[in-house]
């Protein structure tokens, strides 16, 4: 059993456990490499099937190629694809790119709040019609009680403290100081009404593991991760105004693995291109306590 | 040195609060060049900006609360590598309030580093954590006597702690692989020999870590696959019925004759399934560690919680009563007689503590007689489950001997099974009832043959709002038309009569009485049909413990306890017809 085998086995176990224990389960798909691996692991867990619906929180500022790729893959794999959005903030132009909010406030409005309201069913969800390829309002507003998220422990300090199954209260808040015990692969699957559980199958994976697994399984990823011909590629994907590409000539998955292994990138934080992290010392942790992914 | 392949070696750092665990890990990361570039500078800058001295612990204690209080609240995990192998480190909190977090980290580790402050010596959690390690089954322990700089690097300080602590550890069955004098803050003896302790000739911490053994895989042990789920996905005309679970030990091969416990059913393995199978995964077998799935030669009924074992190998134990060592994390103590939930591998069952044999003070290690096990304490007790479960004894196979205890919504305790005991109160109660049951001269079999049906209690369930009653009515009508003896038992009819005295709408007593009434009718040979919304696992367990012949049918939910799943999109007549087909297929109704 090699490293990828054991990471895969644990992730699959967690996904299956979530599927068995939660009636209203959803998987967040940011269209980035991590959550795309997560989506693939769902297919591995269910022998080629994808029974868990996917939810994308569309800020309206995503790099257009991401949206195109999302819908293409959803159609190809026959996914139950849901999309949530803070339509009001976008309509009133209360965002960072419109100059009304700081980056962190903008993340809070377009991602954190949009996610919270979409999960709870307070705001409508759009669902991809696999016959027409168009999005329609989903009649179901049932709150999701289990939310599978592709965070990794090595990304950043606060994420290193997550459990595989992590409870959130009614306001989606994360009580870091009082987390449930988690031992012997027994997870917190019982929860009070109104609360929900975040499930993290990728916690033990590193960035390099992700790319090696993408190679092993031949998983389709969005081409923004590769050198666009100008010596630039994205290492981490987000909203266009707040995400910068890095200098790199990596043109394919092998090149990226080489780049991560040989240490050219080993000493630069993965989220270095994400500007919202820099505004205050602990912004990602602040966002995460409020329910950010 | 040849680098080890495979998954990282999992290590937990434990010890009393303020003895320097986070500092040790932070320093280890810094000195081995395992930090991302700029991280050290970033934390140093942060400290400067906030007017406080830099500490290596801040590298780990990344959360705001922790930096504020200078203690680790939760287990942080981080990675580092030596020339020999990769490590995954869990830095566990030393504060007593966070024992459950320490346990969460330690339960996943293959080895532990116990940190003791040379200046303060052995403290409460130095002992409690060590005991937890022994209970969690961690045998490889390195003791680091830290802050040697504060003890002027004196050899006798180190030797005294080594002697005293060693005496304690031997009592709980831990013999450390190494004792090291270190100073995490000053960097003594972590990644290179210390100039300040020339009297010490042993390994430095990095060398000691690299000499820890990797536990051998359990491929050759008896097969255990706890059933996690049974899948029947019909998209794209998939006809496979796949039993899913992780191989906890042993090896499963195509064609193996397997036995499911506790039910005792057996069959052969038809195929081992995998989506997008990589080249290095063989098609005909799967071994310990993998999350797998397989199909069976015969379509026997399999449910989550059963353990798959192999004929000819040592089988798991099956019992409803056993003796266990438990540790407790709940706010209110573990007491005799109260109902809790036990989760062992994938099984879940209500249980009671029949007897607390002894309570252990985890710091003094004194055994005392007691009626309860308080928070952060441990003890030995007799556990009695509502129904028999399959398990192993801790000395044979650890993975299937470990369980957790759930109270309300939370995991509040854990334990390992050390002995099997026969005869359970629940089972006895039921046996008593059967013994004292006034039987008539007409036997169960005679009735069954006369009526062309096995007596049954069919419970149709699903979320509220789904029309289950129409399905029940149609089913009753169809059975009646077929000449079967049947009755629809409306729960509403009970509410205004038999159950009039129950004021709590959500009381489980409603379900119990429904089952008791059904039990009489089933004894009379009838097929009784009832509906209920949103029943819990405990409710089902109770139903099944009252009426043996309970058949659970769910609408729109794929529950593991369900015998048949229906789709509310279909008209009720059609769903009722599907139930009829199922009953015929199972030989539960038959023509004579």
XYZ file of C-alpha atoms in Angstrom, chain A residues 1-3 5-10 12-21 23-24 40 43-49 51 142 153-154 156-164 174 176-193 203-206 208-209 216-218 266-269 280-283 285-286 289, chain B residues 6-8 35-37 60-66 72-77 79 86 98 100-101 103-104 107-108 136 228-229 231 233 235 238 240 242 244-246 273-276 278 280-281 288-293 304 327 329 331 341 343-346 348 402-404 406 408-411 414-416 463 534 537 557-560:
162
model
C 0.000 0.000 0.000
C 1.657 3.216 -1.072
C 1.021 6.714 0.218
C -3.378 4.240 -1.686
C -3.677 4.923 2.014
C -4.807 8.521 1.562
C -7.391 7.354 -0.950
C -8.632 4.574 1.343
C -9.175 6.996 4.217
C -13.220 6.995 0.527
C -14.051 5.667 3.969
C -15.019 9.169 5.106
C -17.127 9.887 2.003
C -18.988 6.592 2.354
C -19.533 7.238 6.047
C -20.992 10.661 5.241
C -23.236 9.206 2.541
C -24.556 6.583 4.917
C -25.124 8.890 7.875
C -29.817 12.378 4.576
C -29.202 15.840 3.153
C -13.207 11.981 -8.289
C -16.742 8.308 -8.048
C -14.137 5.944 -6.608
C -16.171 5.500 -3.413
C -19.349 4.669 -5.332
C -17.848 2.558 -8.106
C -18.231 5.115 -10.873
C -21.440 6.738 -9.641
C -24.862 10.121 -5.915
C -34.260 21.625 2.390
C -4.419 20.495 6.793
C -1.177 21.652 5.199
C -2.649 27.011 6.484
C -2.453 27.010 10.301
C -6.130 26.965 11.226
C -6.929 24.205 8.758
C -4.393 21.975 10.508
C -6.732 21.814 13.493
C -9.798 20.587 11.681
C -11.496 17.280 12.372
C -12.685 14.976 9.610
C -16.834 26.848 14.191
C -12.365 25.746 17.694
C -11.893 25.369 21.425
C -14.623 22.755 21.847
C -14.321 20.258 19.040
C -15.610 16.721 19.364
C -13.152 13.906 19.944
C -12.420 11.821 16.902
C -10.826 8.445 17.301
C -10.563 5.090 15.618
C -12.479 6.338 12.603
C -15.554 7.022 14.656
C -16.841 10.403 13.617
C -19.407 12.855 14.845
C -22.461 11.826 12.863
C -25.088 12.703 15.470
C -26.052 16.336 15.673
C -28.713 18.627 17.073
C -31.455 20.011 14.813
C -7.423 16.678 5.501
C -4.283 14.523 5.330
C -3.401 15.279 1.711
C -0.633 17.667 0.680
C 1.968 17.274 -3.964
C -0.311 14.325 -3.113
C -2.305 8.482 -11.305
C -6.018 8.675 -11.951
C -5.804 10.904 -15.011
C 8.441 24.084 -1.883
C 9.210 27.216 0.038
C 6.417 29.468 -1.179
C 3.051 29.244 0.526
C -4.972 41.013 8.576
C -2.692 38.534 10.316
C -5.286 35.855 10.688
C -7.892 36.618 8.070
C -9.010 31.933 10.384
C -11.459 34.810 10.931
C -14.804 30.708 12.124
C 4.435 4.596 1.782
C 2.390 6.720 4.095
C 3.989 9.032 6.634
C 8.818 25.299 7.151
C 7.610 27.159 4.105
C 9.888 30.048 3.277
C 2.108 25.691 15.479
C -0.278 27.457 17.709
C -1.531 29.302 14.700
C -4.948 30.025 16.088
C -5.722 33.329 17.736
C -6.960 31.929 21.026
C -3.844 29.929 21.430
C -2.365 24.557 22.592
C -6.118 24.028 22.445
C -6.394 21.489 19.730
C -4.240 18.937 18.066
C -2.401 20.612 15.228
C -0.941 18.441 12.566
C 4.455 17.361 8.219
C 8.025 11.400 6.071
C -8.509 19.472 26.245
C -10.415 14.820 24.259
C -8.296 16.706 21.737
C -6.933 11.617 22.557
C -8.055 12.510 19.039
C -5.575 7.632 18.666
C -4.152 8.026 15.170
C -5.016 3.513 23.065
C -20.117 0.091 5.784
C -22.913 0.111 3.238
C -24.869 -0.099 -2.857
C -26.834 2.237 -8.079
C -27.777 4.521 -13.359
C -25.583 -0.947 -13.387
C -24.187 -4.725 -9.345
C -21.893 -4.056 -3.941
C -18.699 -1.734 0.698
C -16.273 -1.505 3.590
C -12.674 -1.167 4.610
C -14.951 -4.096 -7.545
C -13.005 -0.913 -8.179
C -13.613 2.121 -10.374
C -10.691 3.187 -12.577
C -4.809 1.488 -11.126
C -0.826 -1.953 -9.268
C -4.176 -3.017 -7.747
C -5.801 -4.646 4.933
C -6.068 -0.898 4.693
C -8.044 -0.561 1.469
C -11.590 0.762 1.238
C -13.097 -1.762 -1.089
C -16.289 -3.287 -2.400
C -24.362 -2.327 7.800
C -12.066 6.225 29.397
C -14.734 12.517 28.451
C -19.439 16.299 31.277
C -25.043 4.228 22.268
C -20.246 2.445 17.983
C -17.819 -0.342 17.139
C -16.459 -0.384 13.585
C -19.663 0.290 11.603
C -24.278 0.936 16.377
C -12.290 -0.587 19.910
C -15.484 1.320 20.400
C -16.718 4.777 21.259
C -22.198 8.342 22.252
C -27.042 12.592 23.039
C -25.132 13.861 20.008
C -21.569 13.522 21.215
C -18.791 10.997 21.486
C -14.050 5.181 24.279
C -12.864 1.746 25.179
C -11.437 -1.609 24.239
C -39.717 11.757 6.011
C -38.433 9.948 10.828
C -31.824 3.849 14.594
C -34.217 7.145 1.856
C -31.566 4.509 1.581
C -31.143 3.539 5.205
C -28.951 0.661 6.191
